[in-house]
Short mmCIF file of N, CA and C in Angstrom, two decimals:
data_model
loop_
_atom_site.label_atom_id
_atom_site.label_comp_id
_atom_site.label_asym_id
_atom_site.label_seq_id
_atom_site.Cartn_x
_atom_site.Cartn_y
_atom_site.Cartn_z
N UNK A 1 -58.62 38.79 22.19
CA UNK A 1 -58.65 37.45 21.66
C UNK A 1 -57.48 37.11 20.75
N UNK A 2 -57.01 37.91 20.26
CA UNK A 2 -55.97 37.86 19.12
C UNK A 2 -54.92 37.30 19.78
N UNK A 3 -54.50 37.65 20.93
CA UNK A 3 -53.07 37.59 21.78
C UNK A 3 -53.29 36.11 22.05
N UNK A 4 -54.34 35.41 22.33
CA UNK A 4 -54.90 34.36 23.09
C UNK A 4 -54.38 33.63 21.99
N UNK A 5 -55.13 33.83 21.05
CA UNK A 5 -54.90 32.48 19.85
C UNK A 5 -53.06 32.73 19.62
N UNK A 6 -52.69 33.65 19.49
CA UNK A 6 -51.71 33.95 18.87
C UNK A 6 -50.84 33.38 20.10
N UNK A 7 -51.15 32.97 21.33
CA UNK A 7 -50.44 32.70 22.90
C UNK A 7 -50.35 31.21 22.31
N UNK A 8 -51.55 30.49 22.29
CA UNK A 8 -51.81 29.21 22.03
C UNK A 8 -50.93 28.12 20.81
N UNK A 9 -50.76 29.45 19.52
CA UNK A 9 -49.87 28.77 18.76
C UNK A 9 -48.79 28.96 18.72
N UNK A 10 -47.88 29.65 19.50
CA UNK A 10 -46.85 29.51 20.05
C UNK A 10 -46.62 28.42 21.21
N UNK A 11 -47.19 27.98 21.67
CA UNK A 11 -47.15 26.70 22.96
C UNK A 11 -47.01 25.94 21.90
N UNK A 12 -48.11 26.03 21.06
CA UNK A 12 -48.43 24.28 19.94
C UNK A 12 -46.82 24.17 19.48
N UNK A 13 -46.64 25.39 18.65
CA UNK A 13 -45.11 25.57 17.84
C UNK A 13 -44.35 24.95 18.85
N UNK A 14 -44.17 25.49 19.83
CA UNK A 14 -42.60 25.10 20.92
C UNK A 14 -43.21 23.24 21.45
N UNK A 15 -44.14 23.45 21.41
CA UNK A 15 -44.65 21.72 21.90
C UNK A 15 -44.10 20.83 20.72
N UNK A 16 -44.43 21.44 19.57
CA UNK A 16 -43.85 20.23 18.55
C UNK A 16 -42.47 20.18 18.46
N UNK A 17 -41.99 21.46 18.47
CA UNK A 17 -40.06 21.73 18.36
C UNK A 17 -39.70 20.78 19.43
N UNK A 18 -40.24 20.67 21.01
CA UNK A 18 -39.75 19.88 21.73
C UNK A 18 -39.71 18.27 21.25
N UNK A 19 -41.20 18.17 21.01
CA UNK A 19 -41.47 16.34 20.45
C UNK A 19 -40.11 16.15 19.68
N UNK A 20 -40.36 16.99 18.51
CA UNK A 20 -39.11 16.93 17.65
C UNK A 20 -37.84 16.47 18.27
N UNK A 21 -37.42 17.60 18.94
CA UNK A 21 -36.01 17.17 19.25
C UNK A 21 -35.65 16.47 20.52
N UNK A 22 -37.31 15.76 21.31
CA UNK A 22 -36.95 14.78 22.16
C UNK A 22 -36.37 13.41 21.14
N UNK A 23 -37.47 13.38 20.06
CA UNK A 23 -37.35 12.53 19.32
C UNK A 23 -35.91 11.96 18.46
N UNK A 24 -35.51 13.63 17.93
CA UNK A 24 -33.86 12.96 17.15
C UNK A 24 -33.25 12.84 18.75
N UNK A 25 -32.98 13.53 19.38
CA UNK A 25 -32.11 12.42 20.68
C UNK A 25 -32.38 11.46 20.71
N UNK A 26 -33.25 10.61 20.57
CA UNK A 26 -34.22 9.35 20.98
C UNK A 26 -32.92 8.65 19.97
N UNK A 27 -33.68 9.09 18.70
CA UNK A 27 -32.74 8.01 17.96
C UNK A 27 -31.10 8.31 18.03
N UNK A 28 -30.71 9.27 18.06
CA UNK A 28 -29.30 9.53 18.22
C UNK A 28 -28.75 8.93 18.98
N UNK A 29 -29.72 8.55 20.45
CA UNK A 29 -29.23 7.80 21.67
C UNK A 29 -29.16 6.15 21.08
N UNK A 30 -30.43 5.80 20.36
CA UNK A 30 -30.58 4.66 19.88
C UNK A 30 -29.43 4.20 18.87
N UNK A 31 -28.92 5.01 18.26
CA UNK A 31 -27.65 4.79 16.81
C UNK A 31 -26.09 5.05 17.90
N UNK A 32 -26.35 5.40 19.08
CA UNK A 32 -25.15 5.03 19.86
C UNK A 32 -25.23 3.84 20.61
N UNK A 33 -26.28 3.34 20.99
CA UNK A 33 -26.34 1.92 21.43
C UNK A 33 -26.06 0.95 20.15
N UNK A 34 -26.26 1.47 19.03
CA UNK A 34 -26.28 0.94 17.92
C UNK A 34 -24.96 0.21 17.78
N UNK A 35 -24.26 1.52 18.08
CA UNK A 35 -22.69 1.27 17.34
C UNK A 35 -22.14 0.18 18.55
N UNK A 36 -22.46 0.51 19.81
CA UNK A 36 -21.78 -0.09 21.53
C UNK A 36 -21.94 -1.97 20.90
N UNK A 37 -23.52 -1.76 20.64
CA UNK A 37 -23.20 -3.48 20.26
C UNK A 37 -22.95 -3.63 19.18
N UNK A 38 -22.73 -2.79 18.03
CA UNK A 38 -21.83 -3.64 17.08
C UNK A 38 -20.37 -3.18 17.50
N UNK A 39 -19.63 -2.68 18.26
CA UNK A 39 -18.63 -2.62 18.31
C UNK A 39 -17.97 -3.80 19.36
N UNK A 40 -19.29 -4.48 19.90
CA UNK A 40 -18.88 -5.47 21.35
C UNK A 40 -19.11 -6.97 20.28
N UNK A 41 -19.69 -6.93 18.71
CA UNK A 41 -19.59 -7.37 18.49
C UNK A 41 -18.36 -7.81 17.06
N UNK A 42 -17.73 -6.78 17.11
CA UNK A 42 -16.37 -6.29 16.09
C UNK A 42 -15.60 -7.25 17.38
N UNK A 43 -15.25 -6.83 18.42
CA UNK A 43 -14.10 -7.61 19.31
C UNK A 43 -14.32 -8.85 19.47
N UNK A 44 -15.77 -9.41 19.63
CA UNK A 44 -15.49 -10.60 19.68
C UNK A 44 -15.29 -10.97 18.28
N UNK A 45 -15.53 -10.57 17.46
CA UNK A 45 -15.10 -11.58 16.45
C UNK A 45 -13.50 -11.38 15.94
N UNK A 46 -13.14 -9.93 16.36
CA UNK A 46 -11.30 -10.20 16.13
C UNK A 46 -10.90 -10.97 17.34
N UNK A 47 -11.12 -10.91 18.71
CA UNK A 47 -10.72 -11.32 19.33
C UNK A 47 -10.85 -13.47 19.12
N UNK A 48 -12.45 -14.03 18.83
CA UNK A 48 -12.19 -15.26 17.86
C UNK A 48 -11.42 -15.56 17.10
N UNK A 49 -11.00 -14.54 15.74
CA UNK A 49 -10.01 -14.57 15.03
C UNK A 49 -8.84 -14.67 15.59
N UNK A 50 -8.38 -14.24 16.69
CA UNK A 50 -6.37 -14.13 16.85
C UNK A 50 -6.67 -15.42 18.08
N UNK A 51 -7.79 -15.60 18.61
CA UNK A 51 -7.69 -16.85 19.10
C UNK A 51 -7.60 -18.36 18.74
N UNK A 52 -8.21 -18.11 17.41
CA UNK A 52 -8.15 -19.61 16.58
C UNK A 52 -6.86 -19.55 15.97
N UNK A 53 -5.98 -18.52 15.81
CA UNK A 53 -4.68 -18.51 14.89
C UNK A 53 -4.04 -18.82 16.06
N UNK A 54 -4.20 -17.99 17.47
CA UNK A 54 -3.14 -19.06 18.40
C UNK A 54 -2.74 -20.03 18.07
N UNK A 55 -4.54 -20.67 18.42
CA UNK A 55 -4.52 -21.99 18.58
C UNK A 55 -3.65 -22.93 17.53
N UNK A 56 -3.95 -22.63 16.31
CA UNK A 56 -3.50 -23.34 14.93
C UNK A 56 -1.97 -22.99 15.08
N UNK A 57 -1.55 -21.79 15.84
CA UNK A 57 -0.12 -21.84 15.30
C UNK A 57 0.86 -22.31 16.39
N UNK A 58 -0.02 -22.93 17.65
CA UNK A 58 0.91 -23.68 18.58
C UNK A 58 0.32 -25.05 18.19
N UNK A 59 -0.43 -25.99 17.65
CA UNK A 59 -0.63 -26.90 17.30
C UNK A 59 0.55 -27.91 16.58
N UNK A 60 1.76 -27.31 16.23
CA UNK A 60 2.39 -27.96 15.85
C UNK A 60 2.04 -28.22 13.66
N UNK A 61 1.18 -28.48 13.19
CA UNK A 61 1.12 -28.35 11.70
C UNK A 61 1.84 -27.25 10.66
N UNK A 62 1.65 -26.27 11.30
CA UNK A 62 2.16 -25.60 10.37
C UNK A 62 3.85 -25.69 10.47
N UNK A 63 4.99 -25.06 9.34
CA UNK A 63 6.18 -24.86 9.94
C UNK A 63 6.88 -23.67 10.35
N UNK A 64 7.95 -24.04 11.68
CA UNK A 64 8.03 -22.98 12.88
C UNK A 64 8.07 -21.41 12.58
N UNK A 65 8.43 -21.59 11.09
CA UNK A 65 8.64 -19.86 10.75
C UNK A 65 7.05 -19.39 11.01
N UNK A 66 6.43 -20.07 10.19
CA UNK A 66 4.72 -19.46 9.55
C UNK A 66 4.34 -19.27 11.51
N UNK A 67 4.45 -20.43 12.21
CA UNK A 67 3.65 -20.42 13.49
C UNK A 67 4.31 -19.28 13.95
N UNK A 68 5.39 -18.93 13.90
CA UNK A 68 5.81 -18.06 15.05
C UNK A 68 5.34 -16.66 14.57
N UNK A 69 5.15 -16.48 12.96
CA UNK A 69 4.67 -14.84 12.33
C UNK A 69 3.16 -15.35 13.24
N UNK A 70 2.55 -16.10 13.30
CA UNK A 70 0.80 -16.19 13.21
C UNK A 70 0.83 -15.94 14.80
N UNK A 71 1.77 -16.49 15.54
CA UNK A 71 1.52 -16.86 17.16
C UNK A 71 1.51 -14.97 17.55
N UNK A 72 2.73 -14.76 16.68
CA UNK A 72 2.96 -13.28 17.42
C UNK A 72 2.06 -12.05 17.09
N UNK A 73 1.33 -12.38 16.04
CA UNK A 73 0.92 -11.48 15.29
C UNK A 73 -0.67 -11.66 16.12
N UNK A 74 -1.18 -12.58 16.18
CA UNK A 74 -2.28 -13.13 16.96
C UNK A 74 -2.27 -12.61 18.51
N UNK A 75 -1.10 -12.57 19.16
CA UNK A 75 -0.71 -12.51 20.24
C UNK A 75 -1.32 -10.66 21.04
N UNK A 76 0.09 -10.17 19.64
CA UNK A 76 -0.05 -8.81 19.58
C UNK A 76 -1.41 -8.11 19.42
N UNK A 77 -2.34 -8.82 18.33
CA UNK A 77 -3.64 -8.16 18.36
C UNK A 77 -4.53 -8.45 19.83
N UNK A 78 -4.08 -9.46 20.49
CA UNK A 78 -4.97 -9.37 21.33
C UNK A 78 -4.97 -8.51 22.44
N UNK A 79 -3.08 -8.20 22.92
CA UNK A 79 -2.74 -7.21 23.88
C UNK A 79 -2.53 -5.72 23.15
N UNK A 80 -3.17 -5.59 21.96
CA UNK A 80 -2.81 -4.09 22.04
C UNK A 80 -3.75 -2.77 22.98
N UNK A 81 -3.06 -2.17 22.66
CA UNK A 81 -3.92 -1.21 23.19
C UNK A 81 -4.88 -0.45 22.40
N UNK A 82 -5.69 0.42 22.71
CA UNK A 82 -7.74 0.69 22.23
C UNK A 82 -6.50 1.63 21.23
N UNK A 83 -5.40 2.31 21.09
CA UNK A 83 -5.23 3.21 19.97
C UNK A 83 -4.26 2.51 19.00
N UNK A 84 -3.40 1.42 19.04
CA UNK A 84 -2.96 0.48 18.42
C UNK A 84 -3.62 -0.95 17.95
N UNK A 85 -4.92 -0.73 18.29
CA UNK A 85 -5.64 -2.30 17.86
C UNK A 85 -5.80 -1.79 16.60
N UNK A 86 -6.41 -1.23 15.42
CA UNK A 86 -6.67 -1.43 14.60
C UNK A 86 -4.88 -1.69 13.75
N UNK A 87 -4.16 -1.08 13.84
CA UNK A 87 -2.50 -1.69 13.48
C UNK A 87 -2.27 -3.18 13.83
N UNK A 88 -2.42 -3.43 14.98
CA UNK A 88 -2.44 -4.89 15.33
C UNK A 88 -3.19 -5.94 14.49
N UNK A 89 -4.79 -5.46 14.30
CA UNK A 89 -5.28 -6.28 13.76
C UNK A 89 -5.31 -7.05 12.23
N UNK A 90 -4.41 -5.22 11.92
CA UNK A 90 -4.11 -5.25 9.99
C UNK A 90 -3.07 -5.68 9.99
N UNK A 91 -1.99 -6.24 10.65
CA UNK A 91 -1.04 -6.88 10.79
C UNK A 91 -1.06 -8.27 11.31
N UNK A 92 -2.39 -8.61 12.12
CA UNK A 92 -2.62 -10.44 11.74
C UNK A 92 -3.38 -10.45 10.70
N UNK A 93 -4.12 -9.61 9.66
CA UNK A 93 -4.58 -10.18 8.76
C UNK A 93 -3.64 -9.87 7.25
N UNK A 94 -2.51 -9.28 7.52
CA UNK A 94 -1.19 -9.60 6.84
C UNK A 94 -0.68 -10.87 6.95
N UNK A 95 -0.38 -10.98 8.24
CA UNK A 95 0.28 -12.21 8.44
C UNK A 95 -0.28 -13.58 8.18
N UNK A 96 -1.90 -13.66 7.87
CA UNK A 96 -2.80 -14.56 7.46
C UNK A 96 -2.71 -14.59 6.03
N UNK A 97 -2.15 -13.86 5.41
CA UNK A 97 -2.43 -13.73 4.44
C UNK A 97 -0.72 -14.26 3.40
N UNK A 98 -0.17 -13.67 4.58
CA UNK A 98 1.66 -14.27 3.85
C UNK A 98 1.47 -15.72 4.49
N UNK A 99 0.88 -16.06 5.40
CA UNK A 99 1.09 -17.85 5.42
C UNK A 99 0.19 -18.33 4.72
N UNK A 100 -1.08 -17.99 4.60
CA UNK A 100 -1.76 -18.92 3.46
C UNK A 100 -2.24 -18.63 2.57
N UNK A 101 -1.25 -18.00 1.92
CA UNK A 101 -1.30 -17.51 0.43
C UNK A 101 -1.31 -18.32 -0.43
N UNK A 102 -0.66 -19.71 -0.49
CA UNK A 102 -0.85 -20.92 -1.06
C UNK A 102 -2.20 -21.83 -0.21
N UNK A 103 -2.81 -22.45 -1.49
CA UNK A 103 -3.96 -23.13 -0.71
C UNK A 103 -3.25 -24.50 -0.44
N UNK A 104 -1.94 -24.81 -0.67
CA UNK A 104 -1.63 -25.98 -0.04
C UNK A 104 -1.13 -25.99 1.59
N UNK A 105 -0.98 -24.67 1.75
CA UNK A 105 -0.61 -24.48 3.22
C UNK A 105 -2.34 -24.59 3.96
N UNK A 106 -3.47 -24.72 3.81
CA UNK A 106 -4.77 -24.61 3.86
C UNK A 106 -4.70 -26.29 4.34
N UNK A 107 -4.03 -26.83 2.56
CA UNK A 107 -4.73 -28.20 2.95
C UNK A 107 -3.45 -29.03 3.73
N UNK A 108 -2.77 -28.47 4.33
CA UNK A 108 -1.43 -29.79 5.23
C UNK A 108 -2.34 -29.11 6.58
N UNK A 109 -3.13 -27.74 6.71
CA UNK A 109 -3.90 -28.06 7.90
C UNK A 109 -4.99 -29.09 7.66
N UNK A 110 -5.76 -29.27 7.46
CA UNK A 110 -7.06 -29.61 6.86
C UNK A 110 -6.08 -31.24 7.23
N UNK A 111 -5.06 -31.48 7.00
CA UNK A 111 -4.92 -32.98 6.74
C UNK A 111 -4.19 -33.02 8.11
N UNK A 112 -4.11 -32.40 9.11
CA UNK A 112 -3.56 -33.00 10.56
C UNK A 112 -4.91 -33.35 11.31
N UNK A 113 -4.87 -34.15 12.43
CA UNK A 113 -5.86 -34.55 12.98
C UNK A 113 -6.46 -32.86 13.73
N UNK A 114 -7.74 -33.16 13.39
CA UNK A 114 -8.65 -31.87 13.54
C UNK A 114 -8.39 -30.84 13.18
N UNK A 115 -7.53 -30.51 12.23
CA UNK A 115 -7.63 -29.16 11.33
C UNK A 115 -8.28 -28.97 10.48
N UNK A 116 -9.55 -30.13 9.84
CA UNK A 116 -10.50 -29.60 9.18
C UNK A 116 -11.81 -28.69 9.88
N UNK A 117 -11.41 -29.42 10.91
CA UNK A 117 -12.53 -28.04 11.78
C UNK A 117 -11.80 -26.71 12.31
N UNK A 118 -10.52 -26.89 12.41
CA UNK A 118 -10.02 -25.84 12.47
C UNK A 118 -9.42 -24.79 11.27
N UNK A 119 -9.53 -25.54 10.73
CA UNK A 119 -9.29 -24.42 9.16
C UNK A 119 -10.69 -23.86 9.01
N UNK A 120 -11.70 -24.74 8.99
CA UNK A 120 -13.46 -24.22 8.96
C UNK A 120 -13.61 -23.43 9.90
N UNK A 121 -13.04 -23.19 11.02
CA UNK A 121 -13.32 -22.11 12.33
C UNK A 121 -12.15 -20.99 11.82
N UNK A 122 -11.46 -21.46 11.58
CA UNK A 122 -10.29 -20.00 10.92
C UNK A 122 -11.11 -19.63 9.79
N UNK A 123 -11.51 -20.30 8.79
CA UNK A 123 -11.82 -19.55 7.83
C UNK A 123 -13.60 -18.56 7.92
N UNK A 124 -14.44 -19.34 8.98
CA UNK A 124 -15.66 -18.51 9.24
C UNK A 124 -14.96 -17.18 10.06
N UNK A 125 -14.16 -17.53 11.10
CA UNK A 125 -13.60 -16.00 11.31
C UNK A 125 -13.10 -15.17 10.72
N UNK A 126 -12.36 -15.58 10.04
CA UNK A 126 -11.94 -14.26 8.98
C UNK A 126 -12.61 -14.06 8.21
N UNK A 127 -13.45 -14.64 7.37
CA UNK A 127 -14.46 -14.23 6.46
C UNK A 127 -16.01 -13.49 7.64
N UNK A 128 -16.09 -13.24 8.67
CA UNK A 128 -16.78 -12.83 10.15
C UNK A 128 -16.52 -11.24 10.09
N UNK A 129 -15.37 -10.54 10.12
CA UNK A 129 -14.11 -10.16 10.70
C UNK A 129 -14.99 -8.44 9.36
N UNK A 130 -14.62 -8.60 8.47
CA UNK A 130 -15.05 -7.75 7.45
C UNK A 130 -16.80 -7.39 7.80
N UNK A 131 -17.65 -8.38 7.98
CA UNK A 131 -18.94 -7.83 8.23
C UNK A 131 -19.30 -7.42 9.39
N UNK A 132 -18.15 -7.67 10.61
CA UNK A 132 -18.42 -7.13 11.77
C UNK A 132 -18.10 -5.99 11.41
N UNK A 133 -16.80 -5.16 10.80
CA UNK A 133 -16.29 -4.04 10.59
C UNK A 133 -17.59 -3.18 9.70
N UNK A 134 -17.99 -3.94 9.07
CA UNK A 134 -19.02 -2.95 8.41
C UNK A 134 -20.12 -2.12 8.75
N UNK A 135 -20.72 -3.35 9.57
CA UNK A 135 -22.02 -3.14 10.74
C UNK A 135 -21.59 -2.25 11.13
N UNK A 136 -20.52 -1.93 12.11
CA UNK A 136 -20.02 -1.17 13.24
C UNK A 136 -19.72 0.21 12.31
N UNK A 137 -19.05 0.03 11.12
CA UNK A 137 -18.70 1.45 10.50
C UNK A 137 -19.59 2.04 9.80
N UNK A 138 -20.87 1.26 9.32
CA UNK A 138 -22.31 1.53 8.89
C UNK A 138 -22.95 2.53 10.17
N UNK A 139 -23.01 2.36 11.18
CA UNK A 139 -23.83 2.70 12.51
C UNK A 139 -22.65 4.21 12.96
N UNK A 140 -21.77 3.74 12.56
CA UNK A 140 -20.88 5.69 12.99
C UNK A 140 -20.96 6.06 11.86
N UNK A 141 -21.14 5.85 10.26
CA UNK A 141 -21.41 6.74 9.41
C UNK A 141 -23.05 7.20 9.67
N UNK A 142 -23.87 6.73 10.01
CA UNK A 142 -25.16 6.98 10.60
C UNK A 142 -25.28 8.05 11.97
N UNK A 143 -24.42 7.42 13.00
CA UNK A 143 -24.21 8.34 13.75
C UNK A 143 -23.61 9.98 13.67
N UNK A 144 -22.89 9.81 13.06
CA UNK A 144 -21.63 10.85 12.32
C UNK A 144 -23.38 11.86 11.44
N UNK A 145 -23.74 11.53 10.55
CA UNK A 145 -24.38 12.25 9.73
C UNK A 145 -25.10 13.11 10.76
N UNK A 146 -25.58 12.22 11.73
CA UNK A 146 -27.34 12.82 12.29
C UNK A 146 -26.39 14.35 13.56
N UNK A 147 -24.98 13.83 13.66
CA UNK A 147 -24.64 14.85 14.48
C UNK A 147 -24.15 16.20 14.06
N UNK A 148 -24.44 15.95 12.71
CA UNK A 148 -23.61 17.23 11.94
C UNK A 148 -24.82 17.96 11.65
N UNK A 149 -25.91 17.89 11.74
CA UNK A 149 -27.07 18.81 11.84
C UNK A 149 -26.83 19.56 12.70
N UNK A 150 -27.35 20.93 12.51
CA UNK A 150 -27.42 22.20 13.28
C UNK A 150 -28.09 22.07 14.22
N UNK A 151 -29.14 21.53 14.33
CA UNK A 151 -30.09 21.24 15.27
C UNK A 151 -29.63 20.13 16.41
N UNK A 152 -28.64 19.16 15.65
CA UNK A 152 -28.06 18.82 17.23
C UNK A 152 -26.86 19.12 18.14
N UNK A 153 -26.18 19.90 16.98
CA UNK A 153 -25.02 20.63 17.79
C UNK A 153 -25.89 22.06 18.49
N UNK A 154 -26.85 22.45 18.02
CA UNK A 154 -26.83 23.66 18.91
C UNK A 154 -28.08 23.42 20.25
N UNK A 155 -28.63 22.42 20.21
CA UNK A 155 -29.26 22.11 20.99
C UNK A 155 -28.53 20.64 22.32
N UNK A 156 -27.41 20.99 21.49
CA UNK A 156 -26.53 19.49 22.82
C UNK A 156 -27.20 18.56 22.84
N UNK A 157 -27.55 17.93 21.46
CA UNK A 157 -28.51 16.57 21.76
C UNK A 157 -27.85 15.35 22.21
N UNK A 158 -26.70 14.84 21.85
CA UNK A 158 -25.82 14.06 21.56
C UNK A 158 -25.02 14.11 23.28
N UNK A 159 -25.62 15.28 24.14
CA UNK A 159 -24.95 15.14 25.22
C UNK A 159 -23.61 15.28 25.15
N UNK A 160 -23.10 14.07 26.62
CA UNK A 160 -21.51 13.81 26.58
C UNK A 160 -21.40 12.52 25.69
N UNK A 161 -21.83 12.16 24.94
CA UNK A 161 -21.24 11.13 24.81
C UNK A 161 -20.30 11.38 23.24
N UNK A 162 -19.32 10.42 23.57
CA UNK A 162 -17.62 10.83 22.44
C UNK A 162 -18.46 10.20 20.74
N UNK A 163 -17.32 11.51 20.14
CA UNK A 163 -17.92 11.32 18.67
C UNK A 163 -17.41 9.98 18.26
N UNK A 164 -18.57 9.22 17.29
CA UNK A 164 -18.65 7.92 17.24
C UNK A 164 -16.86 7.98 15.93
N UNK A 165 -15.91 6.80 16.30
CA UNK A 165 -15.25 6.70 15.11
C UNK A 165 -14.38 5.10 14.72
N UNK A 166 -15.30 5.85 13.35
CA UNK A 166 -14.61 3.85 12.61
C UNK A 166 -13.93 3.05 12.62
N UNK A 167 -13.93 1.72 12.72
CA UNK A 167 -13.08 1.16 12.97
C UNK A 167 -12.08 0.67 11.34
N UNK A 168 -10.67 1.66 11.26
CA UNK A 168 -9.84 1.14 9.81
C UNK A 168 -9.01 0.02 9.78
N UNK A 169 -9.30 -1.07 9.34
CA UNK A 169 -8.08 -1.63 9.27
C UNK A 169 -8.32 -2.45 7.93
N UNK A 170 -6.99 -3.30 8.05
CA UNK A 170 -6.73 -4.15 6.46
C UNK A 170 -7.39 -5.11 7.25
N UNK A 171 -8.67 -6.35 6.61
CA UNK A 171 -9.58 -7.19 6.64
C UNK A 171 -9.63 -8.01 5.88
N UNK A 172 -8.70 -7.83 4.44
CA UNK A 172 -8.83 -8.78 3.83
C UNK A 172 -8.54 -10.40 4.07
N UNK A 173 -9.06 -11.29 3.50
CA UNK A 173 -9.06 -12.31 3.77
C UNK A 173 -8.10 -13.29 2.76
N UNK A 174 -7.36 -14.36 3.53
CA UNK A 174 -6.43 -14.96 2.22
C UNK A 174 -7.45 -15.78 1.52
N UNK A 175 -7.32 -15.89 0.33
CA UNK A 175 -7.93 -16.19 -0.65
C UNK A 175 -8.27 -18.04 -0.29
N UNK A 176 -7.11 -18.15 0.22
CA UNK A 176 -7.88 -19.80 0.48
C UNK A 176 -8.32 -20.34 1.51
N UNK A 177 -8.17 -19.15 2.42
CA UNK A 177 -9.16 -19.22 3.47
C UNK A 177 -10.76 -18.67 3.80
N UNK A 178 -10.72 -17.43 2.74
CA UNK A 178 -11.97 -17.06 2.19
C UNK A 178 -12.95 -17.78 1.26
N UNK A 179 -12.54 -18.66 0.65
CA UNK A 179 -13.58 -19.64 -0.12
C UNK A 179 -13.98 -21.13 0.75
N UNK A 180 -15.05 -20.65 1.01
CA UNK A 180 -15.89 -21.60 1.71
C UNK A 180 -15.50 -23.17 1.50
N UNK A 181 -15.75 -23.57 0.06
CA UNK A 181 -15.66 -24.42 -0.47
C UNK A 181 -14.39 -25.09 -1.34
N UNK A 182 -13.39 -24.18 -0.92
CA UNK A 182 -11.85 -24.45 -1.14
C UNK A 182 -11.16 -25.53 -0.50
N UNK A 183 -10.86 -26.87 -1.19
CA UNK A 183 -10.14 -27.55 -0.86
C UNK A 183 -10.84 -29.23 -0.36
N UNK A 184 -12.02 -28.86 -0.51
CA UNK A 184 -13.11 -30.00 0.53
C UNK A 184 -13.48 -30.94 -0.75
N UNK A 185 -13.30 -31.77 -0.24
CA UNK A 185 -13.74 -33.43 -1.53
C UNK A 185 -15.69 -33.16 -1.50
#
């Protein structure tokens, strides 16, 4: 009888070790879907961002120096490539930042026909742009932790799929495009 019971709680033991570590895969799998849509939602919102600066910097308002840093810089983030986008992107939000560093360059948009909605769509994107990055770098510091357990490197929980990694770049926002309420009667 001894062997019996002693048979039985060894099944129970290995039955729960399994639950267990069906379970952290479960979520491990879940904190990589995690990151997929916040990272599908990081592009669209840089990709919004270098699209509304196109737009604003072939519009004619601004002058040709500022449009042509914003056109190219906008341009460039959109064709870079997956190991040069984050350079690209910290370099249109440089370049956002050397043209409207003065809030009067804000308001000669704001005062051409329809650049108050387009300064309001530039400025929700870039102020967008930082909380997409966070989400997305919140969910690989999450991911990142749960894979550095022993238990999922030695059990291959994590599978094939590539180690999750952050997205760095400069995000800051120009100051007079970051205040909501900058410039409006």
């Amino acid at each position: 009888m001894p062997t019996l019971t002693t048979l039985i709680w060894i099944v129970v033991a290995l039955l729960l070790i399994g639950v267990y570590l069906s379970w952290t895969a479960g979520r491990l799998d879940r904190l990589h879907a995690r990151i997929d849509a916040a990272r599908a939602a990081l592009d669209a919102t840089l990709l919004r961002r270098a699209s509304i600066t196109q737009e604003l910097a072939t519009a004619g308002v601004l002058d040709p120096a500022a449009s042509m840093v914003l056109y190219q810089a906008a341009h460039d983030a959109r064709q870079a490539e997956e190991d040069q986008r984050e350079v690209a992107e910290s370099e249109l939000s440089q370049a956002l930042r050397a043209v409207f560093a003065e809030p009067a360059q804000v308001q000669a948009v704001r005062a051409a026909p329809g650049g108050e909605e387009t300064a309001g769509e530039l400025g929700a994107a870039v102020r967008r742009v930082p909380m997409a990055r966070r989400f997305h770098n919140d969910a690989v510091r999450a991911a990142r932790a749960l894979r550095r357990h022993r238990k999922v490197r030695w059990f291959r929980l994590a599978g094939h799929a590539p180690f999750p990694l952050a997205f760095e770049m400069d995000d800051e926002a120009p100051p007079a495009l970051a205040d909501r309420g900058h410039g409006r009667a």
